[in-house]
CSV table of C-alpha atoms and ligand atoms in Angstrom, one decimal:
chain,number,residue,atom,x,y,z
A,1,MET,CA,161.0,245.5,-56.4
A,2,SER,CA,163.7,243.3,-58.5
A,3,THR,CA,166.5,241.1,-56.6
A,4,ALA,CA,168.4,240.9,-59.6
A,5,THR,CA,171.1,243.6,-58.8
A,6,THR,CA,174.6,243.2,-60.7
A,7,HIS,CA,176.3,245.8,-58.3
A,8,GLY,CA,176.4,246.5,-54.5
A,9,GLY,CA,176.8,250.1,-53.2
A,10,PRO,CA,174.2,252.7,-52.3
A,11,GLN,CA,171.8,252.1,-55.5
A,12,LEU,CA,170.8,248.8,-53.8
A,13,PRO,CA,167.2,249.0,-52.7
A,14,GLN,CA,167.2,250.5,-49.3
A,15,GLU,CA,164.7,247.9,-47.9
A,16,ARG,CA,164.5,245.1,-45.6
A,17,ARG,CA,163.2,242.2,-47.8
A,18,LEU,CA,162.8,238.6,-46.5
A,19,VAL,CA,162.0,236.0,-49.3
A,20,THR,CA,163.3,233.0,-47.3
A,21,GLU,CA,163.7,232.3,-43.6
A,22,ILE,CA,167.1,233.2,-42.2
A,23,PRO,CA,169.4,231.6,-43.2
A,24,GLY,CA,167.8,230.5,-46.3
A,25,PRO,CA,168.5,227.3,-48.4
A,26,ARG,CA,171.3,228.6,-50.5
A,27,SER,CA,173.0,230.1,-47.4
A,28,ARG,CA,172.6,226.9,-45.6
A,29,GLU,CA,174.3,225.0,-48.3
A,30,LEU,CA,177.2,227.4,-48.3
A,31,PHE,CA,177.4,227.0,-44.7
A,32,ALA,CA,177.6,223.2,-44.8
A,33,ARG,CA,180.6,223.7,-47.2
A,34,LYS,CA,182.1,226.3,-44.8
A,35,GLN,CA,182.0,223.8,-42.1
A,36,SER,CA,183.8,221.1,-43.9
A,37,ALA,CA,186.4,223.6,-45.4
A,38,VAL,CA,187.1,226.1,-42.5
A,39,PRO,CA,187.8,225.3,-38.9
A,40,PRO,CA,185.3,226.2,-36.3
A,41,GLY,CA,187.8,228.7,-34.7
A,42,ILE,CA,186.7,231.0,-37.3
A,43,GLY,CA,183.1,231.8,-36.0
A,44,THR,CA,179.9,233.1,-37.7
A,45,THR,CA,177.7,235.8,-36.3
A,46,LEU,CA,175.1,235.4,-38.9
A,47,PRO,CA,175.2,232.5,-41.3
A,48,VAL,CA,173.9,234.3,-44.4
A,49,PHE,CA,176.3,234.4,-47.4
A,50,VAL,CA,176.6,237.8,-48.8
A,51,THR,CA,176.5,238.6,-52.6
A,52,HIS,CA,176.0,242.4,-52.3
A,53,ALA,CA,175.9,245.2,-49.8
A,54,GLY,CA,175.7,249.1,-49.8
A,55,GLY,CA,174.0,252.1,-48.0
A,56,GLY,CA,172.2,250.3,-45.0
A,57,VAL,CA,171.6,246.9,-46.3
A,58,ILE,CA,173.2,243.3,-47.0
A,59,VAL,CA,171.9,241.1,-49.8
A,60,ASP,CA,172.4,237.4,-49.2
A,61,ALA,CA,172.4,234.4,-51.6
A,62,ASP,CA,168.8,233.7,-51.2
A,63,GLY,CA,167.9,237.3,-52.3
A,64,ASN,CA,167.1,238.4,-48.7
A,65,SER,CA,167.9,242.0,-47.8
A,66,LEU,CA,169.0,242.8,-44.3
A,67,ILE,CA,169.3,245.8,-42.5
A,68,ASP,CA,172.9,246.3,-41.4
A,69,PHE,CA,173.7,247.5,-37.9
A,70,GLY,CA,177.3,246.1,-38.0
A,71,SER,CA,179.3,247.4,-41.0
A,72,GLY,CA,181.5,244.6,-41.0
A,73,ILE,CA,182.6,245.4,-37.1
A,74,ALA,CA,182.9,249.4,-37.8
A,75,VAL,CA,184.5,249.2,-41.0
A,76,THR,CA,182.2,250.2,-43.8
A,77,ASN,CA,181.6,253.7,-42.3
A,78,VAL,CA,181.2,255.1,-45.8
A,79,GLY,CA,179.0,252.2,-46.8
A,80,ASN,CA,179.9,249.2,-48.6
A,81,ALA,CA,181.0,249.8,-52.3
A,82,ALA,CA,181.1,253.4,-51.6
A,83,PRO,CA,181.4,255.0,-55.0
A,84,ARG,CA,184.2,256.9,-54.4
A,85,VAL,CA,186.2,254.0,-53.0
A,86,VAL,CA,185.1,251.8,-56.2
A,87,GLU,CA,186.3,254.4,-58.5
A,88,ARG,CA,189.6,254.8,-57.2
A,89,VAL,CA,190.2,251.3,-56.6
A,90,GLN,CA,189.1,250.2,-60.0
A,91,LYS,CA,191.6,252.6,-61.6
A,92,GLN,CA,194.3,251.5,-59.3
A,93,VAL,CA,193.9,247.7,-59.9
A,94,ALA,CA,194.1,248.5,-63.7
A,95,ASP,CA,197.2,250.6,-63.3
A,96,PHE,CA,199.3,248.5,-60.8
A,97,THR,CA,198.5,246.3,-57.7
A,98,HIS,CA,201.8,246.2,-55.9
A,99,THR,CA,205.5,247.2,-55.9
A,100,CYS,CA,205.9,247.0,-52.0
A,101,PHE,CA,206.2,250.6,-50.9
A,102,MET,CA,209.6,249.9,-49.1
A,103,VAL,CA,211.0,248.7,-52.6
A,104,ALA,CA,209.5,251.2,-54.8
A,105,PRO,CA,207.0,253.8,-53.4
A,106,TYR,CA,204.0,255.5,-54.8
A,107,GLU,CA,202.1,258.8,-54.2
A,108,SER,CA,198.9,257.4,-52.5
A,109,TYR,CA,200.7,256.0,-49.4
A,110,VAL,CA,202.3,259.3,-48.8
A,111,ALA,CA,199.1,261.2,-49.5
A,112,VAL,CA,197.3,258.8,-46.8
A,113,CYS,CA,200.0,259.6,-44.1
A,114,GLU,CA,199.7,263.4,-44.9
A,115,ARG,CA,195.9,263.2,-44.4
A,116,LEU,CA,196.3,261.2,-41.1
A,117,ASN,CA,198.9,263.7,-39.8
A,118,GLU,CA,196.5,266.4,-40.6
A,119,LEU,CA,193.3,264.8,-39.2
A,120,THR,CA,194.4,263.3,-35.9
A,121,PRO,CA,194.2,265.1,-32.7
A,122,GLY,CA,197.2,267.6,-32.1
A,123,ASP,CA,198.9,270.1,-34.1
A,124,HIS,CA,202.3,268.8,-33.2
A,125,GLU,CA,204.6,267.6,-35.9
A,126,LYS,CA,203.7,263.8,-36.9
A,127,ARG,CA,204.7,261.0,-38.8
A,128,THR,CA,202.3,257.7,-40.0
A,129,PHE,CA,203.2,254.4,-41.4
A,130,LEU,CA,201.0,252.1,-42.9
A,131,VAL,CA,200.3,248.3,-42.0
A,132,ASN,CA,197.4,245.8,-42.8
A,133,SER,CA,195.5,245.1,-39.7
A,134,GLY,CA,194.6,246.5,-36.4
A,135,ALA,CA,196.6,244.2,-34.5
A,136,GLU,CA,199.6,244.9,-36.6
A,137,ALA,CA,199.1,248.5,-36.0
A,138,VAL,CA,198.8,248.1,-32.1
A,139,GLU,CA,202.0,245.8,-32.4
A,140,ASN,CA,204.1,248.6,-34.2
A,141,ALA,CA,202.9,251.3,-31.8
A,142,VAL,CA,204.4,249.4,-29.0
A,143,LYS,CA,207.6,248.5,-30.6
A,144,VAL,CA,208.0,252.5,-31.3
A,145,ALA,CA,207.2,253.3,-27.9
A,146,ARG,CA,209.6,250.7,-26.4
A,147,HIS,CA,212.3,251.7,-28.8
A,148,ALA,CA,211.8,255.6,-28.2
A,149,THR,CA,211.8,255.2,-24.4
A,150,GLY,CA,214.2,252.4,-23.8
A,151,ARG,CA,211.7,250.8,-21.4
A,152,GLN,CA,209.7,247.6,-21.8
A,153,ALA,CA,206.6,247.5,-19.7
A,154,VAL,CA,203.3,248.1,-21.3
A,155,VAL,CA,200.1,249.0,-19.4
A,156,VAL,CA,196.7,248.1,-20.5
A,157,PHE,CA,193.2,248.2,-19.0
A,158,ASP,CA,190.5,245.7,-17.9
A,159,HIS,CA,187.8,245.0,-20.7
A,160,GLY,CA,190.6,246.2,-23.4
A,161,TYR,CA,190.8,244.4,-26.9
A,162,HIS,CA,193.8,244.8,-29.1
A,163,GLY,CA,193.8,241.9,-31.5
A,164,ARG,CA,194.7,238.1,-31.6
A,165,THR,CA,198.4,238.1,-32.6
A,166,LEU,CA,200.8,237.0,-29.6
A,167,LEU,CA,201.5,240.5,-28.5
A,168,THR,CA,198.0,242.0,-28.8
A,169,MET,CA,196.3,238.8,-27.7
A,170,THR,CA,198.4,239.5,-24.5
A,171,LEU,CA,197.1,243.1,-24.4
A,172,THR,CA,193.4,241.7,-24.7
A,173,ALA,CA,191.8,241.4,-21.3
A,174,LYS,CA,189.2,238.7,-22.1
A,175,SER,CA,190.2,234.9,-21.7
A,176,MET,CA,187.5,233.2,-23.8
A,177,PRO,CA,187.6,233.0,-26.8
A,178,TYR,CA,190.6,235.1,-27.5
A,179,LYS,CA,193.3,233.7,-25.0
A,180,HIS,CA,192.2,230.5,-23.7
A,181,GLY,CA,194.8,227.8,-24.7
A,182,PHE,CA,196.8,230.0,-26.6
A,183,GLY,CA,199.6,230.8,-24.1
A,184,PRO,CA,202.2,231.5,-22.9
A,185,PHE,CA,201.6,235.3,-23.5
A,186,ALA,CA,204.3,238.0,-24.2
A,187,PRO,CA,206.1,239.4,-21.0
A,188,GLU,CA,205.8,242.9,-19.7
A,189,VAL,CA,202.2,243.4,-19.9
A,190,TYR,CA,200.3,244.8,-17.0
A,191,ARG,CA,196.7,245.3,-16.6
A,192,VAL,CA,194.9,248.2,-14.3
A,193,PRO,CA,191.1,249.1,-13.8
A,194,LEU,CA,189.2,250.8,-16.5
A,195,ALA,CA,186.5,253.6,-15.3
A,196,TYR,CA,183.4,251.4,-16.2
A,197,PRO,CA,180.7,253.7,-14.7
A,198,PHE,CA,177.8,251.0,-15.0
A,199,ARG,CA,179.7,248.3,-13.0
A,200,TRP,CA,182.1,250.5,-10.8
A,201,PRO,CA,181.4,249.2,-7.3
A,202,THR,CA,180.9,252.5,-5.6
A,203,GLY,CA,178.6,253.7,-8.4
A,204,PRO,CA,179.3,255.9,-11.6
A,205,ASP,CA,179.8,259.4,-9.7
A,206,ASN,CA,183.3,258.7,-8.3
A,207,CYS,CA,184.1,256.2,-11.0
A,208,ALA,CA,186.7,258.4,-13.0
A,209,GLU,CA,188.6,259.4,-10.0
A,210,GLU,CA,188.7,256.1,-8.2
A,211,ALA,CA,189.7,254.1,-11.1
A,212,ALA,CA,192.5,256.5,-12.2
A,213,ALA,CA,193.7,256.6,-8.8
A,214,GLN,CA,193.8,252.8,-8.6
A,215,ALA,CA,195.5,252.5,-12.0
A,216,ILE,CA,198.0,255.0,-11.1
A,217,ASP,CA,198.8,253.4,-7.9
A,218,MET,CA,199.1,249.8,-9.3
A,219,ILE,CA,201.6,251.4,-12.0
A,220,ASN,CA,203.6,253.0,-9.3
A,221,LYS,CA,203.7,250.0,-6.9
A,222,GLN,CA,203.6,247.1,-9.2
A,223,ILE,CA,205.8,248.2,-12.1
A,224,GLY,CA,207.3,251.5,-11.3
A,225,ALA,CA,206.3,254.5,-13.6
A,226,GLU,CA,210.0,254.8,-14.9
A,227,ASN,CA,210.0,251.1,-16.3
A,228,VAL,CA,206.7,251.8,-18.3
A,229,ALA,CA,207.2,252.5,-22.1
A,230,ALA,CA,203.4,252.7,-23.0
A,231,VAL,CA,200.0,253.1,-21.6
A,232,LEU,CA,197.5,251.9,-24.2
A,233,ILE,CA,193.8,252.1,-24.3
A,234,GLU,CA,190.9,252.4,-26.5
A,235,PRO,CA,189.2,255.6,-25.7
A,236,ILE,CA,185.8,253.6,-25.9
A,237,ALA,CA,186.3,250.0,-25.2
A,238,GLY,CA,184.9,248.2,-28.2
A,239,GLU,CA,184.9,244.4,-27.9
A,240,GLY,CA,184.7,245.1,-24.2
A,241,GLY,CA,181.1,246.5,-24.6
A,242,PHE,CA,181.4,249.9,-25.7
A,243,ILE,CA,182.4,251.2,-22.5
A,244,GLU,CA,182.8,255.0,-22.3
A,245,PRO,CA,185.3,255.5,-19.6
A,246,ALA,CA,183.9,257.8,-16.9
A,247,ARG,CA,184.5,261.4,-18.0
A,248,GLY,CA,187.8,262.7,-16.5
A,249,PHE,CA,189.4,259.5,-16.5
A,250,LEU,CA,191.2,259.5,-19.7
A,251,PRO,CA,192.7,263.0,-19.1
A,252,LYS,CA,193.9,262.0,-15.6
A,253,ILE,CA,195.7,258.9,-17.4
A,254,VAL,CA,197.3,261.3,-20.0
A,255,GLU,CA,198.3,263.5,-17.3
A,256,PHE,CA,200.2,260.8,-15.4
A,257,CYS,CA,201.7,259.7,-18.6
A,258,ARG,CA,203.2,263.1,-19.4
A,259,ALA,CA,204.5,263.6,-15.9
A,260,ASN,CA,206.4,260.4,-16.3
A,261,GLY,CA,207.7,260.1,-19.8
A,262,ILE,CA,205.3,257.4,-20.7
A,263,VAL,CA,204.1,257.0,-24.3
A,264,PHE,CA,200.2,257.4,-24.4
A,265,ILE,CA,198.8,255.3,-27.2
A,266,ALA,CA,195.1,255.6,-28.2
A,267,ASP,CA,193.9,252.4,-30.1
A,268,GLU,CA,191.0,254.1,-32.3
A,269,VAL,CA,190.9,251.0,-34.4
A,270,GLN,CA,187.1,250.5,-33.8
A,271,THR,CA,186.3,254.3,-33.0
A,272,GLY,CA,188.1,256.0,-35.6
A,273,PHE,CA,187.0,257.6,-38.8
A,274,ALA,CA,183.6,259.7,-38.0
A,275,ARG,CA,182.2,256.7,-36.0
A,276,THR,CA,181.4,258.4,-32.9
A,277,GLY,CA,180.5,261.9,-34.1
A,278,HIS,CA,184.0,262.9,-34.1
A,279,MET,CA,186.7,262.0,-36.4
A,280,PHE,CA,188.4,260.1,-33.6
A,281,ALA,CA,187.0,259.6,-30.3
A,282,CYS,CA,189.7,261.1,-28.4
A,283,GLU,CA,188.5,264.5,-29.5
A,284,ASP,CA,185.5,264.3,-27.3
A,285,GLU,CA,187.5,265.0,-23.9
A,286,GLY,CA,190.4,267.0,-25.9
A,287,ILE,CA,192.6,264.0,-25.5
A,288,VAL,CA,196.1,264.4,-27.7
A,289,PRO,CA,197.6,261.0,-27.9
A,290,ASP,CA,201.2,260.6,-28.4
A,291,ILE,CA,200.5,257.7,-30.7
A,292,ILE,CA,197.3,256.8,-32.4
A,293,THR,CA,196.4,253.3,-34.0
A,294,THR,CA,193.8,253.2,-36.7
A,295,ALA,CA,192.4,250.6,-38.9
A,296,LYS,CA,188.7,249.2,-39.9
A,297,GLY,CA,187.0,252.3,-41.0
A,298,ILE,CA,190.1,253.8,-42.6
A,299,ALA,CA,189.7,252.0,-46.1
A,300,GLY,CA,186.1,250.7,-46.6
A,301,GLY,CA,187.1,247.2,-46.1
A,302,LEU,CA,190.4,246.8,-47.9
A,303,PRO,CA,192.9,245.8,-45.5
A,304,LEU,CA,194.7,248.9,-44.0
A,305,ALA,CA,195.9,250.3,-40.8
A,306,ALA,CA,198.0,253.1,-39.6
A,307,VAL,CA,200.3,254.1,-36.6
A,308,THR,CA,200.2,258.0,-36.3
A,309,GLY,CA,202.2,259.6,-33.9
A,310,ARG,CA,204.5,262.3,-32.6
A,311,ALA,CA,207.4,262.8,-35.0
A,312,ASP,CA,210.2,262.3,-32.3
A,313,LEU,CA,209.0,259.0,-31.5
A,314,LEU,CA,208.3,257.6,-34.9
A,315,ASP,CA,211.7,259.1,-36.0
A,316,HIS,CA,213.5,257.4,-33.5
A,317,VAL,CA,213.4,254.0,-35.1
A,318,HIS,CA,216.4,253.4,-37.3
A,319,SER,CA,216.2,253.0,-41.0
A,320,GLY,CA,214.3,249.9,-42.0
A,321,GLY,CA,213.1,248.9,-38.4
A,322,LEU,CA,209.6,249.1,-39.4
A,323,GLY,CA,207.6,247.7,-42.2
A,324,GLY,CA,205.9,244.5,-43.9
A,325,THR,CA,205.3,243.5,-47.5
A,326,TYR,CA,201.9,244.6,-47.9
A,327,GLY,CA,201.6,247.5,-45.7
A,328,GLY,CA,199.9,250.5,-47.4
A,329,ASN,CA,199.1,248.3,-50.3
A,330,PRO,CA,198.2,250.6,-53.4
A,331,LEU,CA,194.5,249.4,-53.7
A,332,ALA,CA,194.1,250.0,-49.9
A,333,CYS,CA,195.6,253.6,-50.1
A,334,GLU,CA,193.3,254.7,-52.9
A,335,ALA,CA,190.4,253.4,-51.0
A,336,ALA,CA,191.5,255.1,-47.8
A,337,LEU,CA,191.6,258.4,-49.9
A,338,GLY,CA,188.0,257.8,-51.3
A,339,VAL,CA,186.9,257.1,-47.7
A,340,LEU,CA,188.5,260.3,-46.5
A,341,GLU,CA,186.8,262.4,-49.3
A,342,THR,CA,183.6,260.8,-48.6
A,343,ILE,CA,183.6,261.5,-45.0
A,344,GLU,CA,184.4,265.2,-45.6
A,345,GLN,CA,182.2,265.7,-48.6
A,346,ASP,CA,179.2,263.9,-47.5
A,347,LYS,CA,179.6,265.3,-43.8
A,348,LEU,CA,179.6,261.9,-42.4
A,349,VAL,CA,180.8,263.2,-38.9
A,350,GLU,CA,177.6,265.0,-38.4
A,351,ARG,CA,175.8,262.1,-40.0
A,352,ALA,CA,177.2,260.0,-37.1
A,353,ARG,CA,175.7,262.4,-34.6
A,354,HIS,CA,172.4,262.5,-36.2
A,355,ILE,CA,172.3,258.5,-36.0
A,356,GLY,CA,173.3,258.8,-32.2
A,357,GLU,CA,170.3,261.5,-31.7
A,358,VAL,CA,168.1,259.1,-33.5
A,359,MET,CA,169.1,255.7,-31.7
A,360,LEU,CA,169.9,257.1,-28.1
A,361,PRO,CA,166.3,258.6,-27.2
A,362,ARG,CA,164.6,255.4,-28.6
A,363,LEU,CA,166.6,252.9,-26.8
A,364,ARG,CA,166.5,255.2,-23.6
A,365,ALA,CA,162.5,255.0,-23.9
A,366,VAL,CA,162.8,251.1,-24.3
A,367,GLN,CA,165.0,251.1,-21.1
A,368,GLU,CA,162.2,252.9,-19.3
A,369,HIS,CA,159.5,250.1,-19.8
A,370,ASN,CA,161.9,247.0,-20.2
A,371,PRO,CA,164.2,246.1,-17.2
A,372,ILE,CA,166.4,243.6,-19.4
A,373,VAL,CA,167.9,247.0,-20.6
A,374,GLY,CA,170.3,247.8,-17.7
A,375,ASP,CA,172.2,250.4,-19.7
A,376,VAL,CA,172.1,252.5,-23.0
A,377,ARG,CA,175.4,254.1,-23.9
A,378,GLY,CA,177.5,255.3,-26.7
A,379,ARG,CA,178.4,258.2,-28.9
A,380,GLY,CA,177.4,259.0,-32.5
A,381,ALA,CA,176.8,255.6,-34.5
A,382,MET,CA,178.6,253.5,-31.8
A,383,ILE,CA,175.8,252.7,-29.6
A,384,ALA,CA,175.3,249.6,-27.1
A,385,VAL,CA,172.7,248.4,-24.7
A,386,GLU,CA,173.9,246.3,-21.8
A,387,LEU,CA,171.4,243.5,-20.8
A,388,VAL,CA,170.9,242.2,-17.3
A,389,VAL,CA,168.6,239.7,-15.6
A,390,PRO,CA,165.8,242.2,-14.7
A,391,GLY,CA,166.4,243.7,-11.3
A,392,THR,CA,169.8,242.7,-10.8
A,393,LYS,CA,173.3,243.6,-12.6
A,394,GLU,CA,173.6,239.9,-13.7
A,395,PRO,CA,174.5,239.7,-17.3
A,396,TYR,CA,171.7,238.5,-19.7
A,397,PRO,CA,173.0,236.8,-22.8
A,398,ALA,CA,173.1,239.1,-25.7
A,399,ALA,CA,173.2,236.3,-28.3
A,400,GLU,CA,169.8,235.3,-27.7
A,401,ILE,CA,168.4,238.7,-28.5
A,402,ALA,CA,170.8,239.0,-31.4
A,403,ARG,CA,169.5,235.8,-32.7
A,404,ARG,CA,165.9,237.0,-32.7
A,405,CYS,CA,167.2,240.1,-34.6
A,406,HIS,CA,168.7,238.2,-37.1
A,407,GLU,CA,165.7,236.1,-37.8
A,408,GLN,CA,163.9,239.1,-38.6
A,409,GLY,CA,166.5,240.6,-41.0
A,410,LEU,CA,168.4,242.9,-38.5
A,411,LEU,CA,172.2,242.4,-38.3
A,412,VAL,CA,173.3,243.2,-34.9
A,413,LEU,CA,176.7,242.3,-33.2
A,414,THR,CA,177.2,241.2,-29.7
A,415,ALA,CA,180.0,242.1,-27.3
A,416,GLY,CA,181.1,242.7,-23.7
A,417,THR,CA,183.4,240.9,-21.2
A,418,TYR,CA,180.1,239.2,-20.1
A,419,GLY,CA,178.5,238.5,-23.4
A,420,ASN,CA,175.6,240.7,-22.6
A,421,VAL,CA,176.1,243.9,-24.8
A,422,LEU,CA,174.2,244.4,-27.9
A,423,ARG,CA,176.1,246.9,-30.2
A,424,PHE,CA,175.2,248.8,-33.0
A,425,LEU,CA,177.5,250.3,-35.6
A,426,PRO,CA,175.3,250.9,-38.6
A,427,PRO,CA,176.9,252.5,-41.9
A,428,LEU,CA,177.1,256.2,-41.6
A,429,VAL,CA,175.2,256.4,-44.6
A,430,ILE,CA,172.1,254.1,-43.6
A,431,PRO,CA,168.9,256.0,-44.6
A,432,ASP,CA,166.7,257.0,-41.3
A,433,HIS,CA,163.8,254.8,-42.3
A,434,LEU,CA,165.9,251.6,-41.9
A,435,LEU,CA,167.3,253.0,-38.8
A,436,GLU,CA,163.9,253.4,-37.5
A,437,GLU,CA,162.9,249.9,-39.0
A,438,GLY,CA,165.8,248.2,-37.2
A,439,LEU,CA,165.1,250.0,-33.9
A,440,SER,CA,161.6,248.7,-34.0
A,441,ILE,CA,162.8,245.1,-34.6
A,442,LEU,CA,165.1,245.4,-31.9
A,443,GLU,CA,162.5,246.7,-29.4
A,444,LYS,CA,160.4,243.6,-30.3
A,445,ALA,CA,163.2,241.2,-29.9
A,446,LEU,CA,163.9,242.7,-26.4
A,447,ASN,CA,160.5,241.8,-25.1
A,448,VAL,CA,161.6,238.3,-23.7
A,449,ASP,CA,158.8,237.4,-21.5
V,1,PLZ,N1,191.9,247.3,-31.6
V,1,PLZ,C1,190.3,248.5,-30.5
V,1,PLZ,O1,188.6,246.7,-32.0
V,1,PLZ,C2,189.3,244.6,-33.8
V,1,PLZ,C3,187.8,242.2,-33.7
V,1,PLZ,C4,187.2,241.1,-34.5
V,1,PLZ,P1,192.2,243.5,-36.5
V,1,PLZ,N2,188.1,244.4,-33.3
V,1,PLZ,C5,187.3,243.4,-34.1
V,1,PLZ,C6,187.6,239.7,-34.0
V,1,PLZ,O2,186.9,239.1,-33.4
V,1,PLZ,O3,188.7,239.2,-34.3
V,1,PLZ,C7,190.4,245.5,-33.2
V,1,PLZ,C8,189.8,246.6,-32.2
V,1,PLZ,C9,190.6,247.3,-31.5
V,1,PLZ,C10,192.6,246.2,-32.4
V,1,PLZ,C11,191.8,245.4,-33.1
V,1,PLZ,C12,192.3,244.3,-34.0
V,1,PLZ,O4,192.3,244.9,-35.5
V,1,PLZ,O5,192.2,244.4,-37.9
V,1,PLZ,O6,191.1,242.6,-36.2
V,1,PLZ,O7,193.6,242.9,-36.2
């Protein structure tokens, strides 16, 4: 098969093809340049330099074609260079590139907001505004909640990740690498336990009830519910290790928020847009957030994020109180419209479910005979394995296994508070044969002795 492709997208040969070692000589050369031009604070999961990507593959500067189980961290759900995205963005870039929506508006921004108001959980009246990144969406959701409630405290959870800006870094649970050395942090942020079934001290069965009771007790005692503006949670903790809170936990937290006038914010930056086999992960337990933050999968890789929520909350902020120069850039808005069309027309919600149905049974079969696999979990195309030292719950480093996958041309990501989770976020358009091949590579990589 020819390696000379001029475009990415789904027409790229859907095959794993290794023509050099990984990384190859051209990538190593580029990586050396990166090391002298870019600070080490900007890490690298897999040091191959990309030239093309599409469907389920990433092609590098040496002509290797790798299987993509990462989607650029849950971004290219519709695939890289997805045709409807490419077409709309190409037209837009030739028409106009920027006016600033706050200066002179354009239709695509409004259309994206209308679509999000329709698609997000709940049929109450909603508003949406657009920003550039997940962190910016979360910051803005907190601003709105504080403004609307006149309260200051924000409650977040163990294992939570919400971004790298001052406020969102504060909201994030894990010190290294996200917070270490970057203090002082923002005030009025409080952390409570998350219902993490695999690691709950009394076991998974009472996890939801006990964790919710502890969280609510801490809020009442340490903060006072009447001082809390918002409770902020990822419906599945992403960077924390794809932790699905024990069923029943989220509804209890929502109920507590409703009873106490607290804004319930769901951070669906990683779980959003068909990823989990629902359009949004909250749908799984019928959760209707007061505010939902989205980003990543919304625009196929163009920088876009959104804050969607109850009209009465969002309308509370005075005119001109929200915004930013680039928020809802016209290229990103066209990309988002292309993404939403693609999800609908290509039935990618169903496709995400199918991916889960292929991955979970195979991973559970691996777990049966390989004691390094402590837990297999996830929904749809958001799947993870938590690695342990055999016979214990002690974390086994996922980076070691990830490196073995990378060498074989399978891009996987790590996660987890203890760095012991391998996570799989394939593009929803990945063909089944690549999914199966990737799982076979993973299965071998997990055989460590
Ligand atoms: N909320 C739930 O997952 C981003 C982080 C990558 P930004 N997660 C990927 C890294 O190491 O920086 C994320 C998320 C959730 C918020 C964010 C932040 O989104 O677009 O990276 O700002």
